[in-house]
Coordinates of C-alpha atoms and ligand atoms in Angstrom, one line a residue:
M1 CA 67.5 13.5 54.8
R2 CA 68.3 9.8 54.6
Q3 CA 65.5 7.3 54.0
V4 CA 65.7 6.0 57.5
F5 CA 64.0 9.4 58.5
D6 CA 61.1 8.8 56.1
P7 CA 58.4 8.9 58.9
I8 CA 59.5 12.4 59.8
E9 CA 59.7 13.4 56.2
H10 CA 56.2 12.0 55.5
G11 CA 54.6 13.3 58.7
T12 CA 53.7 9.8 60.0
W13 CA 56.2 9.8 62.9
T14 CA 55.3 8.7 66.4
S15 CA 56.4 10.7 69.5
A16 CA 57.8 10.3 72.9
V17 CA 58.1 13.1 75.4
V18 CA 60.7 12.8 78.2
G19 CA 59.6 14.8 81.3
L20 CA 55.9 15.4 82.1
G21 CA 55.9 18.7 83.9
Y22 CA 54.3 22.0 82.9
V23 CA 56.0 21.8 79.5
G24 CA 56.0 18.1 78.7
L25 CA 52.5 17.2 79.6
P26 CA 50.8 20.0 77.5
L27 CA 53.1 18.9 74.7
V28 CA 51.8 15.3 75.0
V29 CA 48.2 16.5 74.9
T30 CA 48.8 18.9 72.0
Q31 CA 50.5 16.2 69.9
A32 CA 47.8 13.7 70.7
E33 CA 45.1 16.2 69.8
A34 CA 46.9 16.6 66.5
G35 CA 46.5 12.8 65.9
I36 CA 50.1 11.9 66.7
P37 CA 50.5 8.7 68.8
V38 CA 52.7 9.9 71.8
L39 CA 54.3 8.2 74.7
G40 CA 54.7 10.3 77.9
Y41 CA 57.8 9.2 79.7
D42 CA 58.8 10.2 83.3
V43 CA 61.2 8.8 85.8
S44 CA 58.4 9.4 88.5
R45 CA 56.5 6.1 88.8
E46 CA 53.8 8.1 90.8
T47 CA 53.4 10.6 88.0
I48 CA 53.0 7.8 85.4
D49 CA 50.5 5.9 87.5
A50 CA 48.4 9.0 88.0
L51 CA 48.4 9.9 84.3
A52 CA 47.6 6.4 83.3
Q53 CA 44.6 6.7 85.6
G54 CA 43.6 9.9 83.8
R55 CA 44.7 12.3 86.6
S56 CA 46.7 15.5 85.7
H57 CA 49.1 17.1 88.1
I58 CA 49.4 20.2 85.8
D59 CA 47.1 23.1 86.1
D60 CA 47.1 23.8 82.3
V61 CA 46.0 20.1 81.5
S62 CA 42.6 19.0 82.8
D63 CA 41.6 15.5 83.4
G64 CA 39.0 15.9 80.7
E65 CA 41.8 16.9 78.2
L66 CA 43.7 13.7 79.2
A67 CA 40.6 11.5 78.8
A68 CA 40.0 13.0 75.4
V69 CA 43.4 11.8 74.1
K70 CA 43.6 8.4 75.9
E71 CA 43.5 6.5 72.6
L72 CA 46.7 8.3 71.4
A73 CA 48.6 9.2 74.6
R74 CA 50.0 6.5 76.8
F75 CA 52.5 6.7 79.7
S76 CA 55.5 4.7 80.8
A77 CA 58.4 4.9 83.2
D78 CA 60.4 2.3 81.2
P79 CA 63.1 4.1 79.1
A80 CA 63.3 1.0 76.7
D81 CA 59.8 2.2 75.5
L82 CA 61.5 5.3 74.0
A83 CA 62.9 3.1 71.2
A84 CA 59.5 2.9 69.6
A85 CA 59.2 6.6 69.0
D86 CA 60.5 8.3 65.8
V87 CA 60.8 11.8 67.5
V88 CA 61.8 12.2 71.2
F89 CA 61.2 15.5 73.0
I90 CA 63.3 16.4 76.1
C91 CA 61.2 18.6 78.5
V92 CA 63.1 18.3 81.9
P93 CA 64.0 21.0 84.4
T94 CA 67.2 23.1 84.2
P95 CA 67.6 24.5 87.7
L96 CA 70.4 26.7 88.9
A97 CA 73.0 25.0 91.2
V98 CA 74.9 26.8 94.0
G99 CA 76.4 30.0 92.8
K100 CA 73.8 30.3 90.1
Q101 CA 75.7 27.7 88.1
P102 CA 73.7 25.9 85.4
D103 CA 72.6 22.4 86.5
V104 CA 72.1 20.2 83.3
A105 CA 72.0 17.0 85.2
F106 CA 68.3 16.4 84.3
I107 CA 69.2 16.9 80.7
E108 CA 72.1 14.4 80.9
R109 CA 70.0 11.8 82.7
A110 CA 67.4 12.2 80.0
A111 CA 69.9 12.0 77.2
E112 CA 71.4 8.8 78.7
A113 CA 67.9 7.2 78.9
I114 CA 67.4 8.1 75.2
A115 CA 70.9 6.9 74.2
G116 CA 70.1 3.5 75.9
A117 CA 67.1 3.1 73.5
L118 CA 68.5 5.0 70.5
R119 CA 68.0 3.4 67.1
P120 CA 68.3 4.5 63.5
G121 CA 65.7 6.9 62.2
Q122 CA 65.2 9.0 65.4
L123 CA 65.1 12.7 65.8
V124 CA 65.9 14.0 69.3
V125 CA 64.7 17.5 70.3
L126 CA 65.8 19.4 73.5
E127 CA 63.2 21.8 74.7
S128 CA 64.5 22.8 78.2
T129 CA 65.9 26.3 78.6
T130 CA 69.7 26.0 78.7
Y131 CA 73.0 27.8 77.9
P132 CA 74.1 28.0 74.2
G133 CA 76.1 24.9 73.3
T134 CA 74.3 22.4 75.6
T135 CA 72.6 20.5 72.6
S136 CA 75.8 20.0 70.7
D137 CA 78.3 19.8 73.6
V138 CA 76.3 17.9 76.2
V139 CA 73.5 16.0 74.5
Q140 CA 75.1 15.0 71.2
P141 CA 78.1 13.3 72.8
I142 CA 75.9 11.3 75.1
L143 CA 73.8 10.1 72.2
E144 CA 76.9 9.2 70.1
R145 CA 78.2 6.9 72.9
S146 CA 75.5 4.5 71.6
G147 CA 77.7 4.1 68.5
L148 CA 75.2 5.6 66.3
K149 CA 76.1 8.6 64.1
L150 CA 74.5 12.0 63.7
D151 CA 72.8 12.5 60.3
E152 CA 73.4 8.8 59.4
D153 CA 71.4 7.2 62.2
F154 CA 69.9 10.0 64.4
L155 CA 69.2 13.7 64.2
L156 CA 69.4 16.3 67.0
A157 CA 67.9 19.8 67.4
Y158 CA 66.9 22.4 70.0
A159 CA 63.5 24.0 70.1
P160 CA 62.9 26.2 73.2
E161 CA 59.7 25.7 75.1
R162 CA 57.6 28.9 75.4
V163 CA 54.9 27.8 77.8
D164 CA 53.3 30.7 79.8
P165 CA 51.6 29.0 82.8
G166 CA 48.0 30.1 83.3
N167 CA 47.8 31.9 79.9
R168 CA 44.5 31.1 78.4
S169 CA 45.1 32.8 75.1
F170 CA 48.4 31.2 74.2
G171 CA 49.0 27.4 74.6
T172 CA 51.4 24.9 73.2
A173 CA 49.5 24.6 69.9
N174 CA 49.4 28.4 68.9
I175 CA 52.7 29.7 70.1
P176 CA 55.3 30.0 67.3
R177 CA 58.2 27.8 67.7
V178 CA 62.0 28.4 67.0
V179 CA 63.9 25.3 65.9
G180 CA 67.7 24.9 65.3
G181 CA 69.5 21.6 64.6
V182 CA 73.1 20.5 65.3
S183 CA 73.2 19.8 61.5
A184 CA 71.2 21.0 58.5
D185 CA 69.3 17.8 58.2
S186 CA 68.4 18.1 61.9
T187 CA 67.0 21.6 61.5
A188 CA 65.0 20.4 58.4
A189 CA 63.6 17.4 60.3
A190 CA 62.7 19.6 63.4
E191 CA 60.9 22.1 61.2
K192 CA 59.0 19.4 59.5
A193 CA 58.2 17.6 62.8
Y194 CA 56.8 20.8 64.6
G195 CA 55.1 21.8 61.4
R196 CA 52.8 18.8 61.8
F197 CA 51.2 20.1 65.0
L198 CA 52.1 23.7 65.4
A199 CA 50.8 26.8 63.6
K200 CA 54.1 28.5 63.1
V201 CA 57.7 27.2 63.1
H202 CA 60.8 29.5 62.7
P203 CA 63.9 27.6 61.6
V204 CA 67.3 29.1 62.5
R205 CA 70.8 28.4 61.4
D206 CA 71.7 26.0 64.3
A207 CA 70.9 24.9 67.9
R208 CA 73.0 27.7 69.4
V209 CA 71.0 30.4 67.8
A210 CA 67.8 28.8 69.2
E211 CA 69.3 28.3 72.6
M212 CA 70.3 32.0 72.7
A213 CA 67.0 33.2 71.4
K214 CA 65.2 31.8 74.3
L215 CA 67.7 33.3 76.8
L216 CA 67.2 36.7 75.1
E217 CA 63.4 36.4 75.4
N218 CA 63.6 35.8 79.2
T219 CA 66.6 38.1 79.9
F220 CA 64.6 40.9 78.2
R221 CA 61.9 40.4 80.8
W222 CA 64.3 40.2 83.7
V223 CA 66.1 43.4 82.8
N224 CA 62.9 45.3 82.0
I225 CA 61.2 44.3 85.3
A226 CA 64.3 45.5 87.0
L227 CA 64.2 48.8 85.0
V228 CA 60.5 49.4 86.1
N229 CA 61.4 48.5 89.7
E230 CA 64.1 51.1 89.7
M231 CA 61.8 53.6 88.0
A232 CA 59.2 53.0 90.8
S233 CA 61.9 54.1 93.4
I234 CA 62.8 57.1 91.5
A235 CA 59.1 58.1 90.9
R236 CA 58.4 57.7 94.6
S237 CA 61.3 59.8 95.5
I238 CA 60.1 62.6 93.3
G239 CA 56.5 62.2 94.3
V240 CA 55.1 60.8 91.0
D241 CA 52.8 57.8 90.8
I242 CA 54.7 55.2 88.7
W243 CA 51.4 53.4 87.7
E244 CA 50.1 56.6 86.1
V245 CA 53.5 57.0 84.4
I246 CA 53.3 53.5 83.0
D247 CA 49.7 53.9 81.7
A248 CA 50.7 57.2 80.0
A249 CA 53.8 55.6 78.3
R250 CA 51.7 52.7 77.2
T251 CA 49.7 55.1 75.0
K252 CA 52.7 55.0 72.7
P253 CA 51.6 52.5 70.0
F254 CA 55.1 51.5 69.1
G255 CA 58.7 51.2 70.7
F256 CA 57.4 50.7 74.3
M257 CA 56.3 47.6 76.2
A258 CA 54.8 48.0 79.7
F259 CA 56.3 46.2 82.6
Y260 CA 55.1 46.7 86.2
P261 CA 56.8 47.2 89.5
G262 CA 56.3 44.4 92.0
P263 CA 57.6 42.8 95.2
G264 CA 60.3 40.8 93.2
V265 CA 60.6 38.2 90.4
G266 CA 59.4 34.7 91.0
G267 CA 58.8 31.5 89.0
H268 CA 61.1 29.0 87.5
C269 CA 61.9 30.9 84.3
I270 CA 62.6 34.5 84.6
P271 CA 64.8 34.5 87.8
L272 CA 66.9 31.5 86.5
D273 CA 67.3 31.7 82.7
P274 CA 69.4 34.9 82.5
F275 CA 72.0 33.2 84.7
Y276 CA 72.5 30.6 82.1
L277 CA 73.4 33.4 79.6
Q278 CA 75.6 35.1 82.2
W279 CA 77.4 31.8 82.9
A280 CA 78.0 31.2 79.1
A281 CA 79.2 34.8 78.7
R282 CA 81.7 34.5 81.5
L283 CA 83.2 31.4 79.9
T284 CA 84.3 33.6 77.0
G285 CA 85.4 36.4 79.3
E286 CA 82.3 38.6 78.4
D287 CA 80.4 40.5 81.1
A288 CA 76.7 40.3 81.4
R289 CA 76.3 43.5 83.3
F290 CA 72.6 44.1 82.7
I291 CA 71.8 40.7 84.1
E292 CA 73.9 41.3 87.2
L293 CA 72.5 44.9 87.8
A294 CA 68.9 43.5 87.3
Q295 CA 69.7 40.9 89.9
V296 CA 70.8 43.5 92.4
I297 CA 67.6 45.6 91.8
N298 CA 65.1 42.7 91.7
A299 CA 66.6 40.9 94.6
R300 CA 66.3 44.1 96.8
M301 CA 62.5 44.3 96.1
P302 CA 61.4 42.1 99.1
Q303 CA 63.4 44.4 101.5
V304 CA 61.8 47.5 99.7
V305 CA 58.4 46.1 100.4
V306 CA 59.1 45.5 104.1
S307 CA 60.4 49.0 104.6
R308 CA 57.5 50.5 102.7
L309 CA 55.2 48.5 105.1
Q310 CA 57.2 49.7 108.1
D311 CA 56.8 53.4 107.0
A312 CA 53.0 52.9 106.4
L313 CA 52.6 51.4 109.9
N314 CA 54.9 54.1 111.3
D315 CA 52.5 56.7 109.8
R316 CA 49.8 55.1 112.0
A317 CA 52.1 55.1 115.1
L318 CA 52.4 51.3 114.8
A319 CA 55.6 49.3 115.0
L320 CA 56.3 46.3 112.6
R321 CA 57.2 44.3 115.7
G322 CA 54.0 42.7 116.9
A323 CA 52.0 44.0 114.0
K324 CA 49.4 41.6 112.5
V325 CA 50.0 41.4 108.8
L326 CA 47.7 39.6 106.5
V327 CA 49.5 38.8 103.2
L328 CA 47.3 38.3 100.1
G329 CA 48.8 36.1 97.4
V330 CA 51.9 33.9 97.7
A331 CA 51.9 32.3 94.2
Y332 CA 54.6 33.8 92.0
K333 CA 52.1 35.3 89.7
P334 CA 48.4 35.8 89.4
N335 CA 46.0 32.8 88.9
V336 CA 48.6 30.0 89.3
R337 CA 49.2 27.8 92.3
D338 CA 53.0 27.6 91.9
Y339 CA 54.9 29.5 94.5
R340 CA 58.4 28.5 93.4
E341 CA 60.9 31.4 93.8
S342 CA 57.9 33.6 94.8
P343 CA 59.1 36.8 96.6
S344 CA 56.2 36.5 98.9
L345 CA 58.0 33.7 100.8
E346 CA 61.0 35.9 101.3
I347 CA 58.9 38.8 102.4
I348 CA 57.0 36.7 104.9
G349 CA 60.3 35.5 106.3
L350 CA 61.6 39.0 106.6
L351 CA 58.4 40.2 108.3
Q352 CA 58.5 37.3 110.8
H353 CA 62.2 38.0 111.5
A354 CA 61.1 41.7 112.2
G355 CA 58.6 40.3 114.9
A356 CA 55.4 40.8 112.8
V357 CA 52.6 38.2 113.2
V358 CA 52.1 37.1 109.6
S359 CA 49.3 35.1 108.1
Y360 CA 48.5 34.6 104.4
A361 CA 45.4 34.1 102.2
D362 CA 45.7 32.7 98.8
P363 CA 42.9 30.9 97.0
H364 CA 45.3 28.9 94.9
V365 CA 47.9 27.9 97.5
P366 CA 46.5 26.0 100.6
E367 CA 49.9 25.7 102.3
V368 CA 53.5 26.9 101.9
D369 CA 56.8 25.3 103.0
D370 CA 59.8 27.0 101.5
H371 CA 62.5 29.5 102.3
G372 CA 62.0 28.5 106.0
V373 CA 58.4 29.6 106.0
R374 CA 55.8 26.9 106.9
L375 CA 52.2 28.3 107.0
D376 CA 48.7 27.1 106.2
A377 CA 46.5 29.6 104.3
V378 CA 43.8 31.4 106.1
E379 CA 40.6 32.8 104.7
A380 CA 40.5 36.5 104.0
T381 CA 37.2 36.9 105.8
P382 CA 36.0 40.4 106.7
E383 CA 36.9 39.6 110.3
A384 CA 40.5 38.6 109.4
V385 CA 40.8 41.6 107.2
R386 CA 39.5 43.9 110.0
D387 CA 41.7 42.3 112.5
A388 CA 44.9 42.9 110.6
D389 CA 47.0 46.0 111.3
A390 CA 47.9 45.8 107.6
V391 CA 47.0 43.8 104.5
L392 CA 49.8 43.3 102.2
I393 CA 48.9 42.4 98.5
L394 CA 51.8 40.7 96.9
T395 CA 50.0 38.6 94.1
D396 CA 46.8 39.9 92.6
H397 CA 44.8 36.7 91.8
D398 CA 41.6 37.6 89.9
D399 CA 39.3 35.7 92.1
V400 CA 39.7 38.0 95.2
D401 CA 37.2 40.7 96.2
Y402 CA 39.5 43.8 96.4
A403 CA 36.6 46.1 97.1
A404 CA 35.7 44.2 100.2
I405 CA 39.4 44.1 101.2
A406 CA 39.8 47.8 100.8
A407 CA 36.4 48.5 102.7
D408 CA 37.3 46.3 105.7
A409 CA 41.0 46.9 106.0
V410 CA 42.7 49.5 108.3
L411 CA 45.7 49.7 105.9
V412 CA 46.4 48.0 102.6
L413 CA 49.9 48.1 100.9
D414 CA 49.1 47.1 97.4
T415 CA 52.4 46.1 95.6
R416 CA 50.4 45.2 92.5
N417 CA 48.1 48.2 92.2
A418 CA 45.4 45.5 92.3
C419 CA 42.7 47.7 93.8
R420 CA 43.0 50.8 91.6
R421 CA 43.3 48.7 88.5
R422 CA 39.9 47.3 89.4
G423 CA 38.4 50.7 90.1
V424 CA 38.7 50.4 93.9
H425 CA 39.8 53.7 95.4
S426 CA 40.5 54.2 99.1
E427 CA 42.7 56.4 101.1
R428 CA 43.5 53.2 103.2
V429 CA 45.2 51.7 100.3
V430 CA 48.9 52.7 99.5
V431 CA 50.9 51.5 96.5
L432 CA 54.5 50.3 96.4
Ligands
SAJ501 N1 56.8 40.4 87.0 C1 56.8 41.7 87.5 N2 56.6 42.7 86.6 C2 56.2 42.5 85.3 C3 56.2 41.1 84.8 C4 56.5 40.1 85.7 O1 57.1 41.9 88.6 O2 56.0 43.5 84.6 C5 57.1 39.3 87.9 C6 55.9 38.4 88.1 O3 55.1 38.8 89.2 C7 56.5 37.1 88.4 C8 57.8 37.1 87.6 O4 58.1 38.5 87.3 O5 56.9 36.9 89.7 C9 57.8 36.4 86.3 O6 56.7 36.7 85.6 P1 56.3 36.4 84.0 O7 55.1 37.1 83.7 O8 57.5 36.5 83.3 O9 55.9 34.9 84.2 P2 56.6 33.5 83.9 O10 57.8 33.4 85.0 O11 55.6 32.4 84.0 O12 57.3 33.6 82.6 C10 56.7 32.9 81.5 C11 57.9 32.8 80.6 N3 57.7 31.6 79.6 C12 58.7 30.8 79.4 O13 59.8 31.1 79.9 C13 58.5 29.9 78.4 C14 58.1 34.0 79.8 O14 58.9 33.7 78.6 C15 56.8 34.5 79.3 O15 57.0 35.8 78.6 C16 55.9 34.9 80.6 O16 55.6 33.6 81.0 C17 54.7 35.7 80.2 O17 54.7 36.4 79.1 O18 53.8 35.7 81.1

């Protein structure tokens, strides 16, 4: 590595993080906690002002954690400030555009902001999930427009984020990190940089290997969730309880990993990331058939839930039309307040379209406005539960009294097996 990169070589580098969402802000805090001076950069003036006043907009970062690092973490919306950092981390969204096409516009904007301030001695690392080739084919050319040269003036690598929102056991500091550079010096520099504040770093041959590793991780989940959703339909058709089957299979201490059926796949990772891989595969004429099949199965789950509810009401001589349905849980997974891509919204829309009178309770989500559904949360009081023709458990937050729900409800369709998993057994509770 050339002398201009000595701060990275000697572990005295300063940091800048571009994009302060659920990935970027925890990264700022983790680096500052490791004693690294870090600039948090975001295009949102509002975000920067709130953070500068010590207010966090991210569940996994408390105001207290922000306050504890205020000596080392500062915030700016001025891209010129990026020039001061020796290492710049890009943590911006990578949504899907229409037709499930990758949308790398946020990455391009971030790279342009960095290129405008690029100076000799900087290492740039992309963390956002994207298709193999983005770092070398999209980011590198933008940085080189500055006139600076790879390896001589700047280094560039990819290190996929592995944040698991709401996970109390694994946070940025103790999750192993894969790193791959667009050059050997870039890989070496990224390995050194992450090694300064992370427990375990796994260098790979190049950025494409690292980009692909991340997509494999999340496609693995996408496909296995679809597998277990399909298994649930097969189990139901042959009169077997899928939840007992999974608990039995889990006793195998190797070669099996439990996934659970549900009402669909939400969040901003799992339903999106596999389509980056599918898009890249198609460019070379390859098929990604598992991804497509998993999409068919997972996308069908909201309709499966609605027809299961219709059957359960029918068994009680009740029609879906006019039925009062209390949905429990609209967040995309337990104990988070994020409802992006949550199947709950689609299910509520389908139920409303079928003429059901739908309300929802979720201690983490006070109101929803998405997928054409606009609702304020209600309290799951004993009266509200008793008044419902059916309670539909879609997300099983921990801070809900499932025993009370099962005791007061006329009917519960429990798509997460939330009741029985907590020792609550009642003939009024049916599972998906
Ligand atoms: N889901 C099921 N059945 C399962 C597991 C998940 O229906 O067995 C559903 C969830 O309800 C949710 C969706 O799939 O709607 C996604 O769930 P998730 O557990 O994968 O949670 P995410 O979306 O927060 O995924 C993140 C990912 N982290 C990153 O992309 C950096 C993923 O790689 C993690 O493995 C995952 O957290 C995790 O392990 O919790």
